[in-house]
Coordinates of C-alpha atoms (C1' of nucleotides) in Angstrom, one line a residue:
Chain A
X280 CA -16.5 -13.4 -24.7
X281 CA -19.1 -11.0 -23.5
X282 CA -21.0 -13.7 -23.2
X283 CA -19.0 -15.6 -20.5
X284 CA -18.5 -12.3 -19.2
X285 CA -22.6 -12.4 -18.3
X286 CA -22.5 -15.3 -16.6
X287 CA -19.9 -13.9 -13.7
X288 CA -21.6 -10.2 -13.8
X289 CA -25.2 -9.8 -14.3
X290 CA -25.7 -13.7 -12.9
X291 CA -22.6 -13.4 -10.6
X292 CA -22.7 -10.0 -9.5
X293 CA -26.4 -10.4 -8.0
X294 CA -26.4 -13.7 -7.1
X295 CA -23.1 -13.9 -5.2
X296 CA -23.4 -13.6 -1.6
X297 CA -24.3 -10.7 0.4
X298 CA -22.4 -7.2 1.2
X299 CA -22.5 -4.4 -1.0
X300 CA -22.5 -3.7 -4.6
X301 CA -19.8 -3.0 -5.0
X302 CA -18.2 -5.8 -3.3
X303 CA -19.9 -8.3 -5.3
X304 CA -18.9 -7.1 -7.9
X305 CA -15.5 -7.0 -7.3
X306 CA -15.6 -10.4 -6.6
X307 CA -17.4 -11.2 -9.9
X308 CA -14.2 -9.7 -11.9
X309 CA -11.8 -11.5 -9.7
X310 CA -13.6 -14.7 -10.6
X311 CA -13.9 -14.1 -14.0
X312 CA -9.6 -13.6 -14.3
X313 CA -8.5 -16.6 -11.7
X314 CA -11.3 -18.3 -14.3
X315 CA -9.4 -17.3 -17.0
X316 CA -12.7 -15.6 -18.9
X317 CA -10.5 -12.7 -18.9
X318 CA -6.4 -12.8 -19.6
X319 CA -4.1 -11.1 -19.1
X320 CA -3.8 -7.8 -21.3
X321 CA -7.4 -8.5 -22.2
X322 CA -9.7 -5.6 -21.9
X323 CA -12.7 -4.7 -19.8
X324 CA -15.6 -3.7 -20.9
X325 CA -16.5 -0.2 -20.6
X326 CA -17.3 0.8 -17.2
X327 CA -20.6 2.1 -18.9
X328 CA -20.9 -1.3 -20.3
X329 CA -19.7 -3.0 -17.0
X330 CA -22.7 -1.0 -15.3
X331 CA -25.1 -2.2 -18.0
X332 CA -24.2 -5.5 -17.2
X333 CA -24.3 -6.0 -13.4
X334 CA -27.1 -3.6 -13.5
X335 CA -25.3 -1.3 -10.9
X336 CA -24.6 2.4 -11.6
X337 CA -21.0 3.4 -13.2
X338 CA -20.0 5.1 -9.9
X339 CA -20.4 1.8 -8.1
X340 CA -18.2 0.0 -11.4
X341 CA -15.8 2.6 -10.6
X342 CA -15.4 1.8 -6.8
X343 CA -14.6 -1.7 -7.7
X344 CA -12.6 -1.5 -10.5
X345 CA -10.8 1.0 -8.2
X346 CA -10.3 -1.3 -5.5
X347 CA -8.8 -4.2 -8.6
X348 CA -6.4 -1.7 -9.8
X349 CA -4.9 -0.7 -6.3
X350 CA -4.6 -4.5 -5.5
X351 CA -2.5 -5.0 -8.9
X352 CA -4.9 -7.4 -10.7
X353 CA -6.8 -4.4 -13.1
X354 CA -5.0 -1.3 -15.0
X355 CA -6.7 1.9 -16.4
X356 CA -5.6 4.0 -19.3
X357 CA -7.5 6.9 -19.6
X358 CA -9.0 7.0 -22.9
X359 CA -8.2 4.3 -23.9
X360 CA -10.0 0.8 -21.4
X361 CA -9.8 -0.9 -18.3
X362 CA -7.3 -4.1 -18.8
X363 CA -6.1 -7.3 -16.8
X364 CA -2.9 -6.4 -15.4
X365 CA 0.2 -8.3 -17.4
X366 CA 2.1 -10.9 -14.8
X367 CA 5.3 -9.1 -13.4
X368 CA 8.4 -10.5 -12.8
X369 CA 9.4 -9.9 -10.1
X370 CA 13.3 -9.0 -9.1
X371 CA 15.5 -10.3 -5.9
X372 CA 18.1 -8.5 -4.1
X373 CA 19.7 -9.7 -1.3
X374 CA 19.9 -8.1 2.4
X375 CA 22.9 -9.8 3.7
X376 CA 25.6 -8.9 1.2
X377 CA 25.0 -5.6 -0.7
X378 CA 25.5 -5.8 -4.2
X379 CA 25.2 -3.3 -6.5
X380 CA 22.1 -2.5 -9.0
X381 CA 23.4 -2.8 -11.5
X382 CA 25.8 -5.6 -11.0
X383 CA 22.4 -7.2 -9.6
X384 CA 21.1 -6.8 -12.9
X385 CA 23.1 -7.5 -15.5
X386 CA 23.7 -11.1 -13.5
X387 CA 20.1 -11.6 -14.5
X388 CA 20.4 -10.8 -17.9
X389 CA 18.6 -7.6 -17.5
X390 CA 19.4 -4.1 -18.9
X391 CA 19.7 -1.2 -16.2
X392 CA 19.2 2.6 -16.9
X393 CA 19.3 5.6 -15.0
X394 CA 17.0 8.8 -15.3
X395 CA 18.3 11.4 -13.5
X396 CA 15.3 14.0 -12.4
X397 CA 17.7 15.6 -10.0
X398 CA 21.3 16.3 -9.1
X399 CA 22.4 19.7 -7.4
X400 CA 23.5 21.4 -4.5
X401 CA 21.0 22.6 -2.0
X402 CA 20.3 24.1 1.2
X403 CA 19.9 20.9 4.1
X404 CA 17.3 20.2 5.9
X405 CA 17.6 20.0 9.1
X406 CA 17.5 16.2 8.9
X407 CA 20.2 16.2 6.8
X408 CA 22.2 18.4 8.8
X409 CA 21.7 16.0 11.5
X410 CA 22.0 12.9 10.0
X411 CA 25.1 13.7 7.8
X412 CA 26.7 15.6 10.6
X413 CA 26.7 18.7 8.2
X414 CA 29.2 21.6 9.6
X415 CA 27.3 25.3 9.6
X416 CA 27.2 26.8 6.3
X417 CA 27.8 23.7 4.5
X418 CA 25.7 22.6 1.1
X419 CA 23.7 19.3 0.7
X420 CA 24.3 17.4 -2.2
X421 CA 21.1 15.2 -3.8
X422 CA 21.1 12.9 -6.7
X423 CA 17.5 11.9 -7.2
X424 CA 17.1 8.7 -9.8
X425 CA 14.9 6.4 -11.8
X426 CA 16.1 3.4 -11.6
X427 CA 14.9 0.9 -14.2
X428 CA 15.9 -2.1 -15.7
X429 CA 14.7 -3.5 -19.2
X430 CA 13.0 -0.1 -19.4
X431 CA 10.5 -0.5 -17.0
X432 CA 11.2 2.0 -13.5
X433 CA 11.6 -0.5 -10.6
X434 CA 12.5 2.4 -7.9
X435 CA 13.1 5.7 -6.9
X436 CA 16.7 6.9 -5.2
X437 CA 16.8 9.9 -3.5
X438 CA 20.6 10.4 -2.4
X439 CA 21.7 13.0 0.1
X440 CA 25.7 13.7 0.6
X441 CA 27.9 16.1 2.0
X442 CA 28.4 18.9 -0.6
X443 CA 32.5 19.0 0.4
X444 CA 32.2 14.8 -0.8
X445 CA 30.6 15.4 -4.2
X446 CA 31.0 19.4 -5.0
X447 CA 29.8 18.6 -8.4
X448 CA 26.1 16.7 -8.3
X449 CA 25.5 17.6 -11.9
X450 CA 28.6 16.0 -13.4
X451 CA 27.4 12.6 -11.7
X452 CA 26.9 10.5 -14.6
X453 CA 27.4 6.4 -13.5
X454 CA 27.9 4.8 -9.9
X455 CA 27.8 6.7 -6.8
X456 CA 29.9 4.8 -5.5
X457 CA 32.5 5.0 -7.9
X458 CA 32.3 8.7 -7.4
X459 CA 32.9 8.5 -3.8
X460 CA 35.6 6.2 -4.2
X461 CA 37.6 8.5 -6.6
X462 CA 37.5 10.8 -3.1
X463 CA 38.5 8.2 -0.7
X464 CA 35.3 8.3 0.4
X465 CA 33.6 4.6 0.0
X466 CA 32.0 3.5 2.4
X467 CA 32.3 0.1 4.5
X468 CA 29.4 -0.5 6.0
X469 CA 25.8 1.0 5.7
X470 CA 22.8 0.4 8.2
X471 CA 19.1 0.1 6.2
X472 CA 15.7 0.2 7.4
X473 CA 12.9 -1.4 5.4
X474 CA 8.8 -0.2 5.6
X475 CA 5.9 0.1 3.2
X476 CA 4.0 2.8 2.6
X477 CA 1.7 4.3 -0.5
X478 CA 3.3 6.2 -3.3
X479 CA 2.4 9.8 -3.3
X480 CA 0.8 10.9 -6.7
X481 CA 4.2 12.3 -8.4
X482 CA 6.1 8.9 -7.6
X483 CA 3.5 6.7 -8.7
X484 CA 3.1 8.4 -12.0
X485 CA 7.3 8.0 -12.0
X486 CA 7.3 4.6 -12.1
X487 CA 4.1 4.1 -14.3
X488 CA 2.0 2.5 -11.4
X489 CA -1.6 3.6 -10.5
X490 CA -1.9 6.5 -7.8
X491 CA -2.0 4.8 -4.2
X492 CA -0.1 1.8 -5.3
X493 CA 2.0 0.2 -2.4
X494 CA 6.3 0.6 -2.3
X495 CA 8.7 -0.6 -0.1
X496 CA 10.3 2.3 1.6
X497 CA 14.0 1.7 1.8
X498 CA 16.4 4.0 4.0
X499 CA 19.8 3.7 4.0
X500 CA 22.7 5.3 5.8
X501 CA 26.3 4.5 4.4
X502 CA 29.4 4.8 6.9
X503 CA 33.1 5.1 6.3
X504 CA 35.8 3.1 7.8
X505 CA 35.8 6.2 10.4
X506 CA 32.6 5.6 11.6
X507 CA 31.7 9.1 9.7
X508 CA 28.2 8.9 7.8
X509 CA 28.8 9.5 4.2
X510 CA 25.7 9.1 2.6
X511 CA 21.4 9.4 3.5
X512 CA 19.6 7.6 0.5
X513 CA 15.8 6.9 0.6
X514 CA 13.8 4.8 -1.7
X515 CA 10.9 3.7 -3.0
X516 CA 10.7 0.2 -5.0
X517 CA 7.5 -0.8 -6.2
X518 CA 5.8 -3.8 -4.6
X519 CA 4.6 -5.5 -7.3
X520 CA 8.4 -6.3 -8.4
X521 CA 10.7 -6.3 -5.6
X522 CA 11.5 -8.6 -3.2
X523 CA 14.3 -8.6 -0.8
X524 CA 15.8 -11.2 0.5
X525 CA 17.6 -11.9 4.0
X526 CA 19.6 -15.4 5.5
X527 CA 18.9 -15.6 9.1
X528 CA 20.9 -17.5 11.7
X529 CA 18.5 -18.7 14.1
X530 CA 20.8 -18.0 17.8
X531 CA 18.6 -18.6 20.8
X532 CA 15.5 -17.2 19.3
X533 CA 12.7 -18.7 20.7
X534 CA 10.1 -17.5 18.1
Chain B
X235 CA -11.4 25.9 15.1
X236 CA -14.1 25.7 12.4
X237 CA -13.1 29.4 11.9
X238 CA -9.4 28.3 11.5
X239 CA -10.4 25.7 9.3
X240 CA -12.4 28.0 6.9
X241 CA -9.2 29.7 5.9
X242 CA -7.8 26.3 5.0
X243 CA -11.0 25.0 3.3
X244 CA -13.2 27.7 1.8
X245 CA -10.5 30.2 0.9
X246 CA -7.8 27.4 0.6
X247 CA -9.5 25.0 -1.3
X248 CA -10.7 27.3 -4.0
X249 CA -7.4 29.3 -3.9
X250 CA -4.9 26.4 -3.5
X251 CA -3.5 25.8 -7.3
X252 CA -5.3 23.9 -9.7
X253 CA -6.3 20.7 -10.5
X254 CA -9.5 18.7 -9.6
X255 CA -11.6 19.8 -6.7
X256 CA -10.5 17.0 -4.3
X257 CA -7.1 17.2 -4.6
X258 CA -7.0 20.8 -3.4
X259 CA -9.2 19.8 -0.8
X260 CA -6.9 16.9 0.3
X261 CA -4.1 19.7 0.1
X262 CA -5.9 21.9 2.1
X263 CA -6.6 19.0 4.8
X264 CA -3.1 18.5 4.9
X265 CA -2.3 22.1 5.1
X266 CA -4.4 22.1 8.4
X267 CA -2.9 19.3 9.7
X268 CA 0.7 20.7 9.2
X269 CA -0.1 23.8 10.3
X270 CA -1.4 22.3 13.3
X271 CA -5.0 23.7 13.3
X272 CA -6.0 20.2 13.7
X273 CA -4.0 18.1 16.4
X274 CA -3.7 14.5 16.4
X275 CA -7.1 12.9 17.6
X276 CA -9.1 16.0 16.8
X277 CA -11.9 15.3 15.0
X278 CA -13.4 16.7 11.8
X279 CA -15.7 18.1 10.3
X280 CA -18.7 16.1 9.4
X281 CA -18.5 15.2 5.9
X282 CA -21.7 17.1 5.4
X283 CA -20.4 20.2 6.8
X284 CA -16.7 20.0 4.8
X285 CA -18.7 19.3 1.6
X286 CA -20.7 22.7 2.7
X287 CA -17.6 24.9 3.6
X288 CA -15.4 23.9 0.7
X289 CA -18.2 24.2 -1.5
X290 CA -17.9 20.9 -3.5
X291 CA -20.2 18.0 -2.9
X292 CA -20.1 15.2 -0.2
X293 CA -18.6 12.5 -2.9
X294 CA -15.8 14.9 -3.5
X295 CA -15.3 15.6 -0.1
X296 CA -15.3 11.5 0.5
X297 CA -12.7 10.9 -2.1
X298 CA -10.3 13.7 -0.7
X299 CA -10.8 12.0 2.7
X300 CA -10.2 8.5 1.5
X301 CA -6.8 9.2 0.3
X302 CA -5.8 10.8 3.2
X303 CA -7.4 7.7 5.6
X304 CA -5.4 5.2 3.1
X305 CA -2.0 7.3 3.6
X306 CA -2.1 6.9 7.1
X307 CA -3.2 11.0 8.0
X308 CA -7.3 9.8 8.9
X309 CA -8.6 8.0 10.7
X310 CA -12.6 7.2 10.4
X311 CA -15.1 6.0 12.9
X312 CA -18.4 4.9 11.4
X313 CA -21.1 6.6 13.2
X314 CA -18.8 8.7 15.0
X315 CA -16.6 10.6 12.9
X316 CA -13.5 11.2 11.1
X317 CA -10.5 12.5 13.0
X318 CA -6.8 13.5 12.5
X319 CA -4.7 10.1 13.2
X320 CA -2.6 9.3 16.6
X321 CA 1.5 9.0 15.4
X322 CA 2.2 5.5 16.1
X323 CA 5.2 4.4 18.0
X324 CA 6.7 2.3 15.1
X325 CA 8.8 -0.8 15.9
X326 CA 11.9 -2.3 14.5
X327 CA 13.3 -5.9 13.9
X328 CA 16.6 -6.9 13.2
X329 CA 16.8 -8.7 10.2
X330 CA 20.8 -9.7 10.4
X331 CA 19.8 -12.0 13.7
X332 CA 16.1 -13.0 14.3
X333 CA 15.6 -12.5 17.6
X334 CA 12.0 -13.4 19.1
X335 CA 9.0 -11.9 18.5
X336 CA 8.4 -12.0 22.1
X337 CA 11.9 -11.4 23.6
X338 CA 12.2 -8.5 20.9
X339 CA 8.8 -6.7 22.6
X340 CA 10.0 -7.2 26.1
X341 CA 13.3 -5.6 25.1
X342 CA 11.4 -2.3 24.5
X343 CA 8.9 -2.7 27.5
X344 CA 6.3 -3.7 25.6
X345 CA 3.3 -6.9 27.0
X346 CA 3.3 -9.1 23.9
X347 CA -0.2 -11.2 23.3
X348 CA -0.7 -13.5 20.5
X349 CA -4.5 -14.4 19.4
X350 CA -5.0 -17.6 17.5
X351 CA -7.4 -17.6 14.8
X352 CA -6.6 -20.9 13.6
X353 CA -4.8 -24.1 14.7
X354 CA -5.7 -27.4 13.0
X355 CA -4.6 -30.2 10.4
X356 CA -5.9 -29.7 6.7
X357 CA -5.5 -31.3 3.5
X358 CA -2.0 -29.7 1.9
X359 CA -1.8 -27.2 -1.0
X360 CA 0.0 -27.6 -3.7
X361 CA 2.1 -25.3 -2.5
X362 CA 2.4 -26.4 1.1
X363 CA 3.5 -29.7 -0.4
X364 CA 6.3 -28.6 -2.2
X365 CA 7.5 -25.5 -0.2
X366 CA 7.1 -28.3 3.0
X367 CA 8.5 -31.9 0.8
X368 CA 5.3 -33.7 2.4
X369 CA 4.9 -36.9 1.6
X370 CA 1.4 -38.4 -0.1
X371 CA -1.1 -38.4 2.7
X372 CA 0.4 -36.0 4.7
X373 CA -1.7 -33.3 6.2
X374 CA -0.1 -30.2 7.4
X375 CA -0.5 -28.1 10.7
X376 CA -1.3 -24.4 10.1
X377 CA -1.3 -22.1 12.7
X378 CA -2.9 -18.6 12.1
X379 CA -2.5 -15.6 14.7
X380 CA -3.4 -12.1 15.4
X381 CA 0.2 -10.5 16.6
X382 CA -0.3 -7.7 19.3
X383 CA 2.1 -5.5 21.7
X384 CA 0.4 -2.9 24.5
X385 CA -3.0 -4.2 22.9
X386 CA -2.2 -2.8 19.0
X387 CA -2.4 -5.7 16.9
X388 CA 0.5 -5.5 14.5
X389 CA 1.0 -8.4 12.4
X390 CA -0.4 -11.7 11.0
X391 CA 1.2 -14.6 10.9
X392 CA 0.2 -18.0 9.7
X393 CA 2.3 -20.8 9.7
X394 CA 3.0 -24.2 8.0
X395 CA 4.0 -27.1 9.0
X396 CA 4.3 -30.9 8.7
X397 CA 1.4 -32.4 10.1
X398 CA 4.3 -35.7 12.1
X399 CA 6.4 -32.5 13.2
X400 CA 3.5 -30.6 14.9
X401 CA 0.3 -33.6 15.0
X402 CA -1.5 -31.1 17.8
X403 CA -1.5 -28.0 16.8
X404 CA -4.7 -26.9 18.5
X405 CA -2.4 -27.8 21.2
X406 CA -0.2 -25.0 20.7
X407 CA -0.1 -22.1 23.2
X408 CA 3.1 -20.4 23.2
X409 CA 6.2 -20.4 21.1
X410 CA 6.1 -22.5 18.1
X411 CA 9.9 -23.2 18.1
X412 CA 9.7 -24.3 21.8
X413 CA 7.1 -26.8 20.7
X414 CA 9.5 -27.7 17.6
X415 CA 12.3 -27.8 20.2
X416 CA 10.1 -30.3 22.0
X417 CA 10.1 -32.8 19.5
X418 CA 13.7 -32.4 18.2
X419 CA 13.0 -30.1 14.8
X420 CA 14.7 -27.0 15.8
X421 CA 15.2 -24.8 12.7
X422 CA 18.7 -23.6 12.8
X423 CA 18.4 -21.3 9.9
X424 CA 16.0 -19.3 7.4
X425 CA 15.1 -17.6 4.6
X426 CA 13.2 -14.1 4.7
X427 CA 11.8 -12.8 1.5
X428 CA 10.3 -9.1 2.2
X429 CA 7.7 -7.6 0.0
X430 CA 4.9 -5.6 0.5
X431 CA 1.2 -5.5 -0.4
X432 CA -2.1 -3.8 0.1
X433 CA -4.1 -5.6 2.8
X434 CA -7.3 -7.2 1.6
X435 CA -10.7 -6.5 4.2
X436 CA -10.4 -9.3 6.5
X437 CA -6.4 -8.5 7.3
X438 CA -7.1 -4.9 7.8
X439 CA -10.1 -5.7 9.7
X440 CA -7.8 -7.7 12.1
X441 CA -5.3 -5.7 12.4
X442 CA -7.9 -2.4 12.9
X443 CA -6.8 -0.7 10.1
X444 CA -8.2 1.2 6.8
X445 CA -9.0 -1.6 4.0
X446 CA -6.7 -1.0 1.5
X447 CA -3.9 0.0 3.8
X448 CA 0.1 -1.1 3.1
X449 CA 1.4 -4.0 5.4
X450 CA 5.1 -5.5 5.2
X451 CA 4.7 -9.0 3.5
X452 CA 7.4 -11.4 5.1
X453 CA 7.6 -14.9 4.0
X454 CA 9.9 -17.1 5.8
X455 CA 11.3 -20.9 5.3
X456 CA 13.1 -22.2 8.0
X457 CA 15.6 -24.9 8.1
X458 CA 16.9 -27.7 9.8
X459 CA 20.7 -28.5 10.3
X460 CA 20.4 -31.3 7.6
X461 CA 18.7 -28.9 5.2
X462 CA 15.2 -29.9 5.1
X463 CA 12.7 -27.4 5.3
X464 CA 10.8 -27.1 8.9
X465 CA 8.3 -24.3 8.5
X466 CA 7.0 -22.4 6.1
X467 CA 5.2 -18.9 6.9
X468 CA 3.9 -15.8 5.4
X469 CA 3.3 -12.8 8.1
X470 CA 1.7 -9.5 7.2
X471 CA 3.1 -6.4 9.4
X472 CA 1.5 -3.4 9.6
X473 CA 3.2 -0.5 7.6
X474 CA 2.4 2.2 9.5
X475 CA 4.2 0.3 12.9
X476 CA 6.7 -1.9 11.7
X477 CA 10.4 -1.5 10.5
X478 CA 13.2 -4.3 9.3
X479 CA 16.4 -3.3 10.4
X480 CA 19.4 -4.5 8.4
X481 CA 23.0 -3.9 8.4
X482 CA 25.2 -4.5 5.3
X483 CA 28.7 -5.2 4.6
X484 CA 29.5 -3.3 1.4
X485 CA 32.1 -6.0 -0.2
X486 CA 32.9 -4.8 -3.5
X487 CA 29.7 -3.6 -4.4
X488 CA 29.6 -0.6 -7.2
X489 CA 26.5 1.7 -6.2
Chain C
dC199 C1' -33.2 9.9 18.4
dA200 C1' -30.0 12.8 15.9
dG201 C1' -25.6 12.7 13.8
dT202 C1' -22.0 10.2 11.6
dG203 C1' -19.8 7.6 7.9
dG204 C1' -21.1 3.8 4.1
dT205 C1' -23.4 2.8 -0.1
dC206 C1' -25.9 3.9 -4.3
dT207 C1' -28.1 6.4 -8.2
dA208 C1' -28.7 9.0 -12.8
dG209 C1' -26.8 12.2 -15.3
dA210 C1' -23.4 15.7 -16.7
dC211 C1' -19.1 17.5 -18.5
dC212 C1' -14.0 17.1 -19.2
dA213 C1' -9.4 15.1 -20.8
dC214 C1' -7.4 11.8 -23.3
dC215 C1' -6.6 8.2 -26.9
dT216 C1' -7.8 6.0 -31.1
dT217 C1' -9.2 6.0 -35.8
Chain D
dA251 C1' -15.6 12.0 -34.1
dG252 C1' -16.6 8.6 -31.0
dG253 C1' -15.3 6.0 -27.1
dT254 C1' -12.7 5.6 -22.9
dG255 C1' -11.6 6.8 -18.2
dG256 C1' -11.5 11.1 -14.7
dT257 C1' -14.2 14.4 -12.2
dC258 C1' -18.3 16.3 -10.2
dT259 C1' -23.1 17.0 -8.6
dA260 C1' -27.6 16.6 -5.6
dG261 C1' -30.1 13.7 -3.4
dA262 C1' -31.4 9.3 -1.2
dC263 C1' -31.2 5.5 2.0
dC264 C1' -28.7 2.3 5.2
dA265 C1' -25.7 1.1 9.3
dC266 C1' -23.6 2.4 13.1
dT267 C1' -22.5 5.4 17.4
dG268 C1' -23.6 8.2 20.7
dT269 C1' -26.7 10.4 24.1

DNA sequence: CAGTGGTCTAGACCACCTT
DNA sequence: AGGTGGTCTAGACCACTGT
């Protein structure tokens, strides 16, 4: 096996085109996997033995192994090697008719958790305060959750309500929803704004992805039948197993 | 300013918590930032001289600085410098009706130039064959361009299409639908799948940003009235400037 | 030409996992 | 205990940008 491996890196890595180092090298690995020299949840060797064999030094391995992991093809565990990322699948949810998580779920056969790392009463922000239309005085309350199904995390929810809708945070065991309904608060309609960004260091390590990895950055605001806002959630789902899906009437767009 | 700084860097940076050197650098970079010692577009100190007043070395100092350039805080000029990034005026797109690209950046006052960087018949993928249904023989049209509003580039989009639908495509100057409207192949519906993804160096070059930096991944098949597939294309949008917009009917979801 | 970021090296120590 | 990835250093040269 190391000796395939040869052929892509101390051949490869030189030999291949022009540009830095590092780049070639990086190219090298990605040949050797869409080559299948290297499986998935096969290991690397060593960075030390990596530099070895592309004669470059282990700072240069580093920067491209780096560059593999961020792109999702290459995982480190400290201590223990560098490995070829194992195929995710990936899970749907659809944008035009909001279903629920877990109802989305279970429909594909795939158990859902929760992981609670926060539920309480706090003092708002001032975006809260705005967005929720929060009266002077008056407590936030956040449910922040670990959403995962078939115990791997898929996303992050960070809820923000009223504190008069939900005076008890902590008690909040299943849906939100459900909650909210028992209050005659449910909401009817809910306006949601999809972007990407990078997950900060403590998310990542949440939902067991490598530092810098990229999420889609979902914010939602839910509405009553009044037109009141009920609800502020924001959330993180990691890229490498979300999609989300929209049906799009095409009017008079003239694309 | 460098003597504001040095209470951020050299006291901060030593001071700031634990954990490894960069990291309380990147906090402390940050920390200015925040605190507004440095104002967006200011530049920074050279990496030589941060290294010096925070007292770690220049490869520490880099690795601080690349995190903060890959979130979006940085901004680096080779030969120049680094400096603190301009906010970018982020834009939104419906996802419940697709309005135009064009019509969509006129809306919000904004000149709207497209840059092709390819237009031409090829040999078929796999993939183009089946998304597309061509037939044996078939070639398809792709059409690849640069995206841009006031002069920011801010997506890529390349397209697929049946070579009989489109048989010019280095024909093609304005909107593709018009030119589909032209021959009678007006899509009258579509499918959006959203994801996201790190760019790789020749996207982010294009769309002058950081390698390595998030972008919106949009795929979208569209639809004629009898059902057959028309187009099929995969966009990348920058993260940093571009927001899907949807609004949901809750039915009977439980949250 | 001087200054900036971009690449690269050889070697060191630490933190962690495995056995 | 030995091997792995994680951090860090001091110094070098290259590529690019400005004057």
């Amino acid at each position: 096996m190391t000796e395939a491996l040869r052929q892509f890196l101390s051949g490869g890595a030189a030999a291949r085109g022009g540009g830095p180092l590092y780049l070639r090298l990086r190219r090298s690995i990605e040949s050797a996997v869409e080559a299948g020299v290297l499986g998935p949840g096969d290991a690397l060797p060593s960075e030390r033995d990596l530099a070895d064999l592309a004669d470059v030094s282990r700072v240069t391995v580093r920067k491209a192994v780096r560059d593999l992991v961020a792109h999702g093809l290459l995982k480190r565990r400290q201590g223990s090697g560098t490995f070829v990322a194992l195929p995710v699948e990936r899970v749907e949810q659809s944008l035009s008719v909001l279903t629920s998580f877990t109802e989305d779920m279970a429909r594909r056969g795939l158990a859902v958790r929760s992981e609670f790392f926060d539920r309480g009463l706090y003092e708002p922000t001032s975006e809260e305060t705005m967005t929720l239309g929060l009266s002077a005085g008056e407590k936030v309350a956040r449910i922040g959750r670990l959403r995962m199904a078939n115990g791997n995390p898929l996303a992050i929810e960070r809820a923000s309500l009223s504190g008069r809708m939900l005076p008890h945070p902590e008690e909040l065991d299943g849906s939100l929803y459900e909650a909210l309904d028992k209050v005659g608060a449910r909401p009817v309609r809910a306006i949601q704004r999809i972007s990407a960004a990078l997950l900060d260091d403590s998310d990542a390590a949440r939902l067991g992805v490598s530092s810098g990895a990229p999420s889609l950055v979902i914010e939602r605001i839910s509405y009553l039948a009044s037109g009141k806002v009920v609800e502020f959630t924001r959330s993180r789902y990691r890229a490498d197993a979300y999609d989300f899906v929209a049906e799009l009437r095409l009017a008079e767009s003239h694309l």
